[in-house]
Coordinates of N, CA and C and ligand atoms in Angstrom, one line a residue:
M1 N -113.5 -42.1 24.1 CA -113.8 -40.7 24.4 C -115.2 -40.3 24.0
T2 N -116.0 -39.8 24.9 CA -117.3 -39.3 24.5 C -117.3 -37.8 24.3
V3 N -117.8 -37.4 23.2 CA -117.8 -36.0 22.9 C -119.0 -35.4 23.6
Q4 N -118.7 -34.3 24.3 CA -119.7 -33.6 24.9 C -120.5 -32.7 23.9
L5 N -121.8 -33.0 23.7 CA -122.5 -32.4 22.6 C -123.1 -31.1 23.0
K6 N -122.2 -30.1 23.1 CA -122.7 -28.8 23.4 C -121.9 -27.9 22.4
I7 N -122.6 -27.2 21.6 CA -122.0 -26.3 20.6 C -121.4 -25.1 21.4
K8 N -120.1 -24.9 21.1 CA -119.4 -23.7 21.6 C -119.5 -22.5 20.7
K9 N -119.3 -22.8 19.4 CA -119.4 -21.7 18.4 C -119.5 -22.3 17.0
Y10 N -119.7 -21.4 16.1 CA -119.6 -21.8 14.6 C -118.5 -21.0 14.1
V11 N -117.6 -21.6 13.3 CA -116.6 -20.8 12.6 C -117.0 -20.8 11.1
T12 N -117.1 -19.6 10.6 CA -117.5 -19.4 9.2 C -116.2 -19.3 8.3
I13 N -116.1 -20.1 7.3 CA -115.0 -20.0 6.4 C -115.5 -19.6 5.1
T14 N -115.0 -18.5 4.6 CA -115.4 -18.0 3.3 C -114.2 -17.8 2.4
G15 N -114.5 -17.7 1.1 CA -113.4 -17.5 0.1 C -114.0 -17.4 -1.3
V16 N -113.1 -17.3 -2.2 CA -113.6 -17.3 -3.6 C -112.9 -18.5 -4.4
L17 N -113.7 -19.2 -5.1 CA -113.1 -20.3 -5.9 C -113.1 -19.9 -7.4
I18 N -111.9 -19.8 -7.9 CA -111.8 -19.3 -9.3 C -111.4 -20.5 -10.2
C19 N -112.1 -20.6 -11.3 CA -111.8 -21.7 -12.3 C -110.7 -21.2 -13.2
K20 N -109.5 -21.9 -13.1 CA -108.4 -21.6 -14.0 C -108.5 -22.3 -15.3
T21 N -109.3 -23.3 -15.3 CA -109.7 -24.0 -16.6 C -111.2 -24.3 -16.5
G22 N -111.8 -24.7 -17.6 CA -113.2 -25.0 -17.6 C -113.6 -26.0 -16.6
L23 N -114.7 -25.8 -15.9 CA -115.1 -26.7 -14.8 C -116.4 -27.4 -15.2
R24 N -116.3 -28.7 -15.0 CA -117.5 -29.5 -15.4 C -118.0 -30.3 -14.2
I25 N -119.2 -29.9 -13.7 CA -119.9 -30.8 -12.7 C -121.2 -31.1 -13.3
G26 N -121.4 -32.4 -13.6 CA -122.5 -32.9 -14.5 C -123.9 -32.7 -13.8
G27 N -124.8 -32.4 -14.7 CA -126.2 -32.4 -14.3 C -126.8 -33.7 -14.3
S28 N -128.1 -33.8 -14.1 CA -128.8 -35.1 -13.9 C -128.7 -36.0 -15.1
R29 N -128.6 -35.5 -16.3 CA -128.6 -36.4 -17.4 C -127.3 -37.1 -17.7
E30 N -126.3 -36.7 -17.0 CA -125.0 -37.3 -17.3 C -124.9 -38.8 -17.2
E31 N -125.5 -39.4 -16.2 CA -125.4 -40.8 -16.0 C -126.1 -41.6 -17.2
L32 N -127.2 -41.0 -17.6 CA -127.9 -41.7 -18.7 C -127.2 -41.6 -20.0
E33 N -126.5 -40.5 -20.2 CA -126.0 -40.2 -21.6 C -124.5 -40.0 -21.6
I34 N -123.8 -40.9 -21.0 CA -122.3 -40.7 -21.1 C -121.9 -40.9 -22.6
G35 N -121.2 -39.9 -23.1 CA -120.8 -40.0 -24.5 C -121.8 -39.4 -25.4
G36 N -123.0 -39.0 -24.9 CA -124.0 -38.5 -25.7 C -123.7 -37.0 -26.1
M37 N -124.5 -36.5 -26.9 CA -124.3 -35.1 -27.4 C -124.7 -34.1 -26.4
D38 N -125.4 -34.5 -25.4 CA -125.9 -33.5 -24.5 C -125.5 -33.9 -23.1
N39 N -124.4 -33.3 -22.6 CA -123.9 -33.5 -21.3 C -124.0 -32.2 -20.5
P40 N -125.1 -31.8 -20.0 CA -125.3 -30.5 -19.4 C -124.5 -30.4 -18.0
I41 N -124.1 -29.2 -17.6 CA -123.6 -29.0 -16.3 C -124.8 -28.9 -15.3
I42 N -124.5 -28.9 -14.0 CA -125.5 -28.8 -13.1 C -125.9 -27.3 -12.9
R43 N -127.2 -27.0 -12.9 CA -127.7 -25.6 -12.8 C -128.8 -25.6 -11.7
D44 N -128.9 -24.4 -11.1 CA -130.0 -24.2 -10.2 C -131.3 -24.3 -11.0
P45 N -132.3 -25.1 -10.6 CA -133.5 -25.2 -11.4 C -134.4 -24.0 -11.5
V46 N -134.2 -23.1 -10.5 CA -135.0 -21.8 -10.5 C -134.4 -20.7 -11.4
D47 N -133.1 -20.4 -11.2 CA -132.6 -19.3 -11.9 C -131.7 -19.8 -13.1
G48 N -131.4 -21.1 -13.2 CA -130.6 -21.6 -14.3 C -129.2 -21.3 -14.2
L49 N -128.7 -20.8 -13.1 CA -127.3 -20.5 -13.0 C -126.5 -21.7 -12.5
P50 N -125.3 -21.9 -13.1 CA -124.4 -22.9 -12.6 C -124.0 -22.7 -11.2
Y51 N -123.8 -23.7 -10.4 CA -123.2 -23.6 -9.1 C -122.4 -24.8 -8.8
I52 N -121.7 -24.8 -7.7 CA -121.0 -26.0 -7.2 C -121.7 -26.6 -6.0
P53 N -122.3 -27.7 -6.2 CA -123.0 -28.3 -5.0 C -122.1 -28.5 -3.8
G54 N -122.6 -28.2 -2.7 CA -121.8 -28.4 -1.4 C -121.4 -29.8 -1.3
S55 N -122.3 -30.7 -1.8 CA -121.9 -32.2 -1.7 C -120.7 -32.5 -2.5
S56 N -120.6 -31.9 -3.7 CA -119.4 -32.2 -4.6 C -118.2 -31.7 -3.9
L57 N -118.2 -30.5 -3.4 CA -117.1 -29.8 -2.8 C -116.6 -30.6 -1.6
K58 N -117.6 -30.9 -0.7 CA -117.4 -31.6 0.5 C -116.7 -33.0 0.2
G59 N -117.3 -33.7 -0.8 CA -116.7 -35.0 -1.1 C -115.3 -34.9 -1.6
K60 N -115.0 -33.9 -2.4 CA -113.7 -33.7 -2.9 C -112.7 -33.4 -1.8
L61 N -113.0 -32.5 -0.9 CA -112.1 -32.1 0.2 C -111.9 -33.3 1.1
R62 N -112.9 -34.0 1.3 CA -112.8 -35.3 2.1 C -111.8 -36.2 1.5
S63 N -112.0 -36.5 0.2 CA -111.2 -37.5 -0.4 C -109.7 -37.0 -0.5
I64 N -109.5 -35.7 -0.7 CA -108.1 -35.2 -0.6 C -107.5 -35.5 0.7
L65 N -108.2 -35.2 1.8 CA -107.6 -35.5 3.1 C -107.4 -37.0 3.4
E66 N -108.3 -37.8 2.8 CA -108.2 -39.3 3.0 C -106.9 -39.8 2.3
Y67 N -106.6 -39.3 1.1 CA -105.4 -39.7 0.4 C -104.2 -39.1 1.2
K68 N -104.3 -37.9 1.6 CA -103.1 -37.3 2.3 C -102.7 -38.0 3.5
Y69 N -103.7 -38.5 4.3 CA -103.4 -39.2 5.6 C -103.6 -40.7 5.5
G70 N -103.7 -41.2 4.3 CA -103.8 -42.7 4.2 C -105.1 -43.2 4.9
R71 N -106.2 -42.5 4.7 CA -107.4 -42.9 5.4 C -108.5 -43.5 4.4
V72 N -108.1 -43.8 3.2 CA -109.0 -44.4 2.3 C -109.5 -45.7 2.8
G73 N -110.8 -45.9 2.9 CA -111.3 -47.2 3.4 C -111.2 -48.4 2.5
S74 N -111.6 -49.5 3.0 CA -111.5 -50.7 2.2 C -112.3 -50.6 0.9
Q75 N -111.9 -51.2 -0.1 CA -112.5 -51.2 -1.4 C -112.7 -49.8 -1.9
G76 N -111.8 -48.9 -1.5 CA -111.9 -47.5 -2.0 C -113.0 -46.7 -1.4
N77 N -113.6 -47.2 -0.4 CA -114.7 -46.4 0.3 C -114.2 -45.2 1.1
P78 N -115.0 -44.2 1.3 CA -114.6 -43.2 2.3 C -114.3 -43.8 3.7
C79 N -113.5 -43.1 4.4 CA -113.1 -43.6 5.8 C -114.3 -43.7 6.7
G80 N -114.4 -44.8 7.4 CA -115.4 -45.0 8.4 C -114.9 -45.5 9.7
C81 N -113.6 -45.1 10.0 CA -112.9 -45.6 11.1 C -113.5 -45.1 12.5
A82 N -114.1 -43.9 12.4 CA -114.7 -43.2 13.5 C -113.7 -43.0 14.7
Q83 N -112.5 -42.8 14.4 CA -111.5 -42.6 15.4 C -111.4 -41.0 15.7
P84 N -110.9 -40.6 16.8 CA -110.9 -39.2 17.1 C -109.9 -38.4 16.2
L85 N -110.0 -37.1 16.3 CA -109.3 -36.3 15.3 C -107.8 -36.5 15.2
D86 N -107.2 -36.8 16.4 CA -105.7 -37.0 16.3 C -105.4 -38.2 15.5
A87 N -106.2 -39.2 15.5 CA -105.9 -40.5 14.8 C -106.4 -40.4 13.3
C88 N -107.6 -39.7 13.1 CA -108.1 -39.6 11.8 C -108.7 -38.1 11.6
P89 N -108.1 -37.4 10.7 CA -108.6 -36.0 10.5 C -109.9 -36.0 9.7
V90 N -110.3 -37.1 9.2 CA -111.4 -37.1 8.3 C -112.8 -37.3 9.0
C91 N -112.8 -38.3 9.9 CA -114.1 -38.8 10.4 C -114.8 -37.7 11.3
T92 N -114.0 -37.0 12.1 CA -114.7 -36.0 13.0 C -115.2 -34.9 12.1
I93 N -114.4 -34.4 11.2 CA -114.8 -33.2 10.4 C -115.9 -33.6 9.4
F94 N -115.8 -34.7 8.7 CA -116.7 -35.0 7.6 C -117.8 -36.1 8.0
G95 N -117.6 -36.7 9.1 CA -118.5 -37.8 9.5 C -118.0 -39.2 9.0
P96 N -118.0 -40.2 9.9 CA -117.5 -41.5 9.5 C -118.5 -42.1 8.5
H97 N -118.0 -42.6 7.4 CA -118.8 -43.2 6.3 C -119.5 -44.5 6.8
L98 N -120.8 -44.6 6.6 CA -121.6 -45.8 6.9 C -121.4 -46.3 8.3
K99 N -121.3 -45.4 9.2 CA -121.1 -45.9 10.6 C -122.2 -45.2 11.5
P100 N -123.3 -45.8 11.6 CA -124.4 -45.0 12.3 C -124.1 -44.9 13.8
V101 N -123.4 -45.8 14.4 CA -123.1 -45.7 15.8 C -121.6 -45.4 16.1
H102 N -121.4 -44.3 16.7 CA -120.0 -43.9 17.0 C -120.0 -42.8 18.0
E103 N -118.8 -42.4 18.5 CA -118.7 -41.5 19.6 C -118.2 -40.1 19.2
L104 N -118.2 -39.8 17.9 CA -117.6 -38.6 17.5 C -118.6 -37.4 17.5
G105 N -119.9 -37.7 17.6 CA -120.9 -36.6 17.5 C -121.1 -36.3 16.0
P106 N -121.9 -35.3 15.7 CA -122.2 -35.0 14.3 C -121.1 -34.5 13.5
S107 N -121.1 -34.7 12.2 CA -120.1 -34.1 11.3 C -119.9 -32.6 11.6
R108 N -118.7 -32.1 11.7 CA -118.5 -30.7 12.1 C -118.7 -29.8 10.9
L109 N -118.4 -30.2 9.7 CA -118.3 -29.3 8.6 C -119.6 -29.3 7.8
I110 N -120.1 -28.1 7.6 CA -121.2 -27.8 6.7 C -120.7 -27.1 5.5
V111 N -120.8 -27.7 4.3 CA -120.3 -27.0 3.1 C -121.6 -26.5 2.3
R112 N -121.7 -25.2 2.2 CA -122.8 -24.7 1.4 C -122.6 -24.8 -0.1
D113 N -123.7 -24.8 -0.9 CA -123.5 -24.7 -2.3 C -122.7 -23.4 -2.6
A114 N -121.7 -23.5 -3.5 CA -120.9 -22.3 -3.9 C -121.6 -21.7 -5.1
L115 N -122.1 -20.5 -4.9 CA -122.9 -19.8 -5.9 C -122.0 -18.9 -6.8
L116 N -122.5 -18.7 -8.0 CA -121.8 -17.9 -8.9 C -121.6 -16.5 -8.3
S117 N -120.4 -15.9 -8.4 CA -120.1 -14.6 -7.8 C -120.9 -13.6 -8.7
E118 N -121.1 -12.4 -8.1 CA -121.8 -11.3 -8.8 C -121.0 -10.9 -10.0
Q119 N -119.7 -10.9 -9.9 CA -118.9 -10.5 -11.0 C -119.0 -11.5 -12.2
S120 N -119.0 -12.7 -11.9 CA -119.1 -13.7 -12.9 C -120.5 -13.7 -13.5
L121 N -121.5 -13.5 -12.7 CA -122.8 -13.4 -13.2 C -123.0 -12.3 -14.3
D122 N -122.4 -11.2 -14.0 CA -122.4 -10.1 -15.0 C -121.7 -10.5 -16.3
K123 N -120.5 -11.1 -16.1 CA -119.7 -11.5 -17.3 C -120.4 -12.5 -18.1
L124 N -120.9 -13.5 -17.5 CA -121.6 -14.6 -18.2 C -122.9 -14.2 -18.8
S125 N -123.6 -13.3 -18.1 CA -124.9 -12.8 -18.6 C -124.6 -12.1 -20.0
K126 N -123.5 -11.4 -20.0 CA -123.2 -10.7 -21.2 C -122.9 -11.7 -22.4
L127 N -122.2 -12.7 -22.0 CA -121.9 -13.8 -23.0 C -123.1 -14.5 -23.5
N128 N -124.1 -14.6 -22.6 CA -125.4 -15.2 -22.9 C -126.1 -14.4 -24.0
R129 N -126.1 -13.1 -23.7 CA -126.8 -12.2 -24.7 C -126.1 -12.2 -26.0
E130 N -124.8 -12.2 -26.0 CA -124.0 -12.0 -27.2 C -124.0 -13.3 -28.0
E131 N -123.8 -14.4 -27.3 CA -123.6 -15.7 -28.1 C -124.6 -16.8 -27.8
G132 N -125.7 -16.4 -27.1 CA -126.7 -17.3 -26.8 C -126.3 -18.5 -26.0
L133 N -125.3 -18.4 -25.2 CA -124.9 -19.5 -24.3 C -125.6 -19.4 -23.0
Q134 N -125.7 -20.6 -22.4 CA -126.5 -20.7 -21.1 C -125.5 -20.7 -19.9
Y135 N -124.8 -19.6 -19.8 CA -123.8 -19.5 -18.7 C -122.7 -20.6 -18.7
A136 N -122.5 -21.1 -19.9 CA -121.5 -22.2 -20.0 C -120.9 -22.1 -21.4
E137 N -119.8 -22.9 -21.6 CA -119.3 -23.1 -22.9 C -119.5 -24.5 -23.3
V138 N -119.5 -24.8 -24.6 CA -119.7 -26.2 -25.1 C -118.3 -26.6 -25.7
K139 N -117.9 -27.8 -25.1 CA -116.6 -28.3 -25.6 C -116.8 -29.6 -26.3
T140 N -116.2 -29.7 -27.5 CA -116.3 -30.9 -28.2 C -115.0 -31.7 -28.2
E141 N -115.1 -33.0 -28.0 CA -113.9 -33.8 -27.9 C -114.0 -34.9 -28.8
N142 N -112.8 -35.3 -29.4 CA -112.8 -36.5 -30.3 C -112.3 -37.7 -29.6
I143 N -112.7 -38.8 -30.1 CA -112.0 -40.1 -29.7 C -111.1 -40.5 -30.9
I144 N -109.9 -40.7 -30.6 CA -108.9 -41.0 -31.7 C -108.9 -42.5 -31.9
D145 N -109.0 -43.0 -33.1 CA -108.8 -44.4 -33.4 C -107.4 -44.7 -33.3
R146 N -107.0 -45.7 -32.4 CA -105.6 -46.0 -32.2 C -104.9 -46.6 -33.4
R147 N -105.6 -47.2 -34.3 CA -105.0 -47.8 -35.5 C -104.6 -46.8 -36.5
T148 N -105.5 -45.8 -36.7 CA -105.3 -44.9 -37.8 C -104.8 -43.5 -37.3
G149 N -105.0 -43.3 -36.0 CA -104.5 -42.0 -35.5 C -105.5 -40.8 -35.9
I150 N -106.6 -41.1 -36.4 CA -107.5 -40.1 -36.8 C -108.8 -40.2 -36.0
A151 N -109.5 -39.1 -35.9 CA -110.8 -39.1 -35.1 C -111.8 -40.1 -35.6
R152 N -112.3 -40.9 -34.7 CA -113.2 -41.9 -35.0 C -114.6 -41.3 -35.4
Q153 N -115.2 -41.9 -36.4 CA -116.5 -41.4 -36.8 C -117.5 -41.6 -35.8
G154 N -118.3 -40.6 -35.5 CA -119.3 -40.8 -34.4 C -118.6 -40.7 -33.0
G155 N -117.3 -40.4 -33.0 CA -116.6 -40.4 -31.7 C -116.6 -39.0 -31.1
L156 N -117.4 -38.1 -31.6 CA -117.4 -36.8 -31.1 C -118.3 -36.8 -29.8
R157 N -117.8 -36.1 -28.8 CA -118.8 -35.9 -27.7 C -118.7 -34.4 -27.3
T158 N -119.9 -34.0 -26.9 CA -120.0 -32.6 -26.6 C -120.3 -32.5 -25.1
Q159 N -119.6 -31.6 -24.4 CA -119.7 -31.4 -23.0 C -119.8 -29.9 -22.7
E160 N -120.7 -29.7 -21.7 CA -120.8 -28.3 -21.3 C -119.8 -28.1 -20.1
R161 N -119.2 -26.9 -20.1 CA -118.3 -26.5 -18.9 C -118.6 -25.1 -18.5
V162 N -118.3 -24.8 -17.3 CA -118.3 -23.4 -16.8 C -117.0 -22.9 -17.3
P163 N -117.0 -21.7 -18.1 CA -115.8 -21.2 -18.7 C -114.7 -20.8 -17.6
K164 N -113.5 -20.9 -18.1 CA -112.4 -20.5 -17.2 C -112.5 -19.0 -16.8
G165 N -112.0 -18.7 -15.6 CA -112.2 -17.3 -15.1 C -113.4 -17.1 -14.3
T166 N -114.3 -18.1 -14.4 CA -115.6 -17.9 -13.6 C -115.2 -18.1 -12.1
S167 N -115.9 -17.4 -11.3 CA -115.7 -17.5 -9.8 C -116.9 -17.8 -9.0
F168 N -116.8 -18.5 -8.0 CA -117.9 -18.9 -7.1 C -117.6 -18.5 -5.7
D169 N -118.6 -18.2 -4.9 CA -118.4 -17.8 -3.5 C -118.4 -19.0 -2.6
L170 N -117.3 -19.3 -2.0 CA -117.3 -20.4 -1.0 C -117.8 -20.0 0.3
N171 N -118.6 -20.9 0.9 CA -119.1 -20.6 2.3 C -119.2 -22.0 3.0
M172 N -118.5 -22.0 4.1 CA -118.6 -23.2 5.0 C -118.8 -22.8 6.4
S173 N -119.4 -23.7 7.2 CA -119.6 -23.4 8.6 C -119.1 -24.7 9.3
L174 N -118.2 -24.4 10.3 CA -117.6 -25.5 11.1 C -118.2 -25.4 12.5
R175 N -118.8 -26.5 12.9 CA -119.4 -26.6 14.2 C -118.3 -26.9 15.3
I176 N -118.2 -26.1 16.2 CA -117.2 -26.4 17.3 C -117.9 -26.8 18.6
F177 N -117.7 -28.0 19.0 CA -118.3 -28.5 20.2 C -117.3 -28.3 21.4
E178 N -117.8 -28.3 22.6 CA -117.0 -28.3 23.8 C -115.9 -29.4 23.6
N179 N -114.7 -29.1 23.9 CA -113.6 -30.1 23.8 C -113.1 -30.3 22.4
D180 N -113.6 -29.7 21.4 CA -113.1 -29.8 20.1 C -111.8 -29.0 19.9
D181 N -110.9 -29.5 19.1 CA -109.7 -28.8 18.8 C -109.9 -27.9 17.5
E182 N -110.4 -26.7 17.8 CA -110.8 -25.8 16.7 C -109.7 -25.5 15.7
A183 N -108.5 -25.2 16.3 CA -107.4 -24.8 15.4 C -107.0 -26.0 14.5
K184 N -107.0 -27.2 15.0 CA -106.6 -28.3 14.2 C -107.6 -28.6 13.1
M185 N -108.9 -28.5 13.4 CA -109.9 -28.7 12.4 C -109.8 -27.7 11.3
V186 N -109.7 -26.4 11.7 CA -109.6 -25.3 10.7 C -108.3 -25.5 9.8
S187 N -107.2 -26.0 10.5 CA -106.0 -26.1 9.7 C -106.2 -27.3 8.7
H188 N -106.9 -28.3 9.1 CA -107.1 -29.5 8.1 C -108.0 -29.0 6.9
I189 N -108.9 -28.2 7.2 CA -109.8 -27.7 6.1 C -109.0 -26.8 5.1
K190 N -108.2 -25.9 5.7 CA -107.3 -25.1 4.9 C -106.3 -25.9 4.1
E191 N -105.9 -26.9 4.7 CA -104.9 -27.8 4.1 C -105.6 -28.5 2.9
A192 N -106.8 -28.9 3.0 CA -107.6 -29.6 1.9 C -107.8 -28.6 0.8
L193 N -108.1 -27.4 1.2 CA -108.4 -26.3 0.1 C -107.1 -26.0 -0.6
E194 N -106.0 -26.0 0.1 CA -104.7 -25.8 -0.6 C -104.4 -26.9 -1.5
L195 N -104.6 -28.1 -1.1 CA -104.3 -29.3 -1.9 C -105.2 -29.4 -3.1
L196 N -106.4 -28.8 -3.0 CA -107.4 -28.8 -4.1 C -106.8 -28.1 -5.3
E197 N -106.0 -27.1 -5.0 CA -105.4 -26.3 -6.1 C -104.4 -27.1 -6.9
S198 N -103.8 -28.2 -6.3 CA -102.9 -29.1 -7.0 C -103.7 -30.2 -7.6
D199 N -104.9 -30.4 -7.2 CA -105.8 -31.5 -7.7 C -106.8 -30.9 -8.7
Y200 N -108.0 -31.3 -8.7 CA -109.0 -30.8 -9.5 C -110.4 -30.9 -8.9
L201 N -111.3 -30.2 -9.5 CA -112.7 -30.3 -9.0 C -113.6 -30.7 -10.2
G202 N -114.6 -31.5 -9.9 CA -115.5 -31.9 -11.0 C -115.0 -33.0 -11.9
G203 N -115.5 -33.1 -13.1 CA -115.1 -34.2 -14.0 C -113.9 -33.9 -14.9
S204 N -113.3 -35.0 -15.4 CA -112.3 -34.9 -16.4 C -111.1 -34.1 -16.0
G205 N -110.8 -34.1 -14.7 CA -109.7 -33.4 -14.2 C -108.3 -33.8 -14.7
T206 N -108.2 -35.0 -15.0 CA -106.8 -35.5 -15.5 C -106.7 -35.1 -17.0
R207 N -107.7 -34.5 -17.6 CA -107.7 -34.0 -18.9 C -107.8 -32.5 -19.0
G208 N -107.4 -31.9 -17.9 CA -107.4 -30.4 -18.0 C -108.5 -29.6 -17.4
Y209 N -109.6 -30.3 -17.1 CA -110.8 -29.6 -16.6 C -110.5 -29.4 -15.1
G210 N -111.3 -28.4 -14.6 CA -111.4 -28.3 -13.1 C -110.2 -27.9 -12.3
W211 N -109.3 -27.1 -12.9 CA -108.2 -26.6 -12.2 C -108.7 -25.3 -11.5
V212 N -108.6 -25.3 -10.2 CA -109.2 -24.2 -9.5 C -108.2 -23.5 -8.5
E213 N -108.5 -22.3 -8.2 CA -107.7 -21.5 -7.3 C -108.6 -21.0 -6.2
V214 N -108.1 -21.1 -4.9 CA -108.9 -20.6 -3.8 C -108.3 -19.3 -3.3
K215 N -109.1 -18.3 -3.3 CA -108.6 -16.9 -2.9 C -109.4 -16.3 -1.8
D216 N -108.8 -15.3 -1.2 CA -109.5 -14.5 -0.2 C -110.1 -15.3 0.9
L217 N -109.4 -16.3 1.4 CA -109.9 -17.2 2.5 C -110.0 -16.4 3.8
T218 N -111.1 -16.5 4.4 CA -111.2 -15.9 5.7 C -111.9 -16.8 6.7
T219 N -111.5 -16.8 8.0 CA -112.3 -17.5 9.0 C -112.7 -16.6 10.1
E220 N -113.9 -16.7 10.5 CA -114.3 -15.9 11.7 C -115.3 -16.6 12.5
Ligands
ZN301 ZN1 -111.6 -42.1 9.8

């Protein structure tokens, strides 16, 4: 099937993403200093505000759908089957992984960076002034020595997180080409957002971080 490459419309999907627990999406130093004392979260370089990169959110939604529909590629890679929407809900919407030649046309979903909501900006700014925090909380964790059951010396690690209750504005744009099944694509995206609430966003999710709620979802 060759996709006719003519845009019919854009569907805008908006909502609010609320952190029910502290959220951690690592900044650039994380790779270098795993376990170090300084694990900053990602921030906008201009205004210093935490945000959720569109790439992180898109990757997470994609992987949720891959697990849901058994589309995880070989060696745990993202799906690159490049089959049409009916056979694979992932490749048309998110683009087939590492497959430069295919018949699907461009990835349909554009995920914008999710920026700090006005309300959270006010709240966190106040916290900044009162406690000298940089729009984040600092969490310290121990590594427990398995033989003694007590915290290992030097096993402390400090991580920054966006505090619980913080909200971000979600914004996505879905490109609908002629012959695309708009309803089906929108429903897969909503499905992924719903499953995200049972999963987690960012790092250390199996240890309580990154529990999020998606609210006020609109499509137009
Ligand atoms: Zn696929």
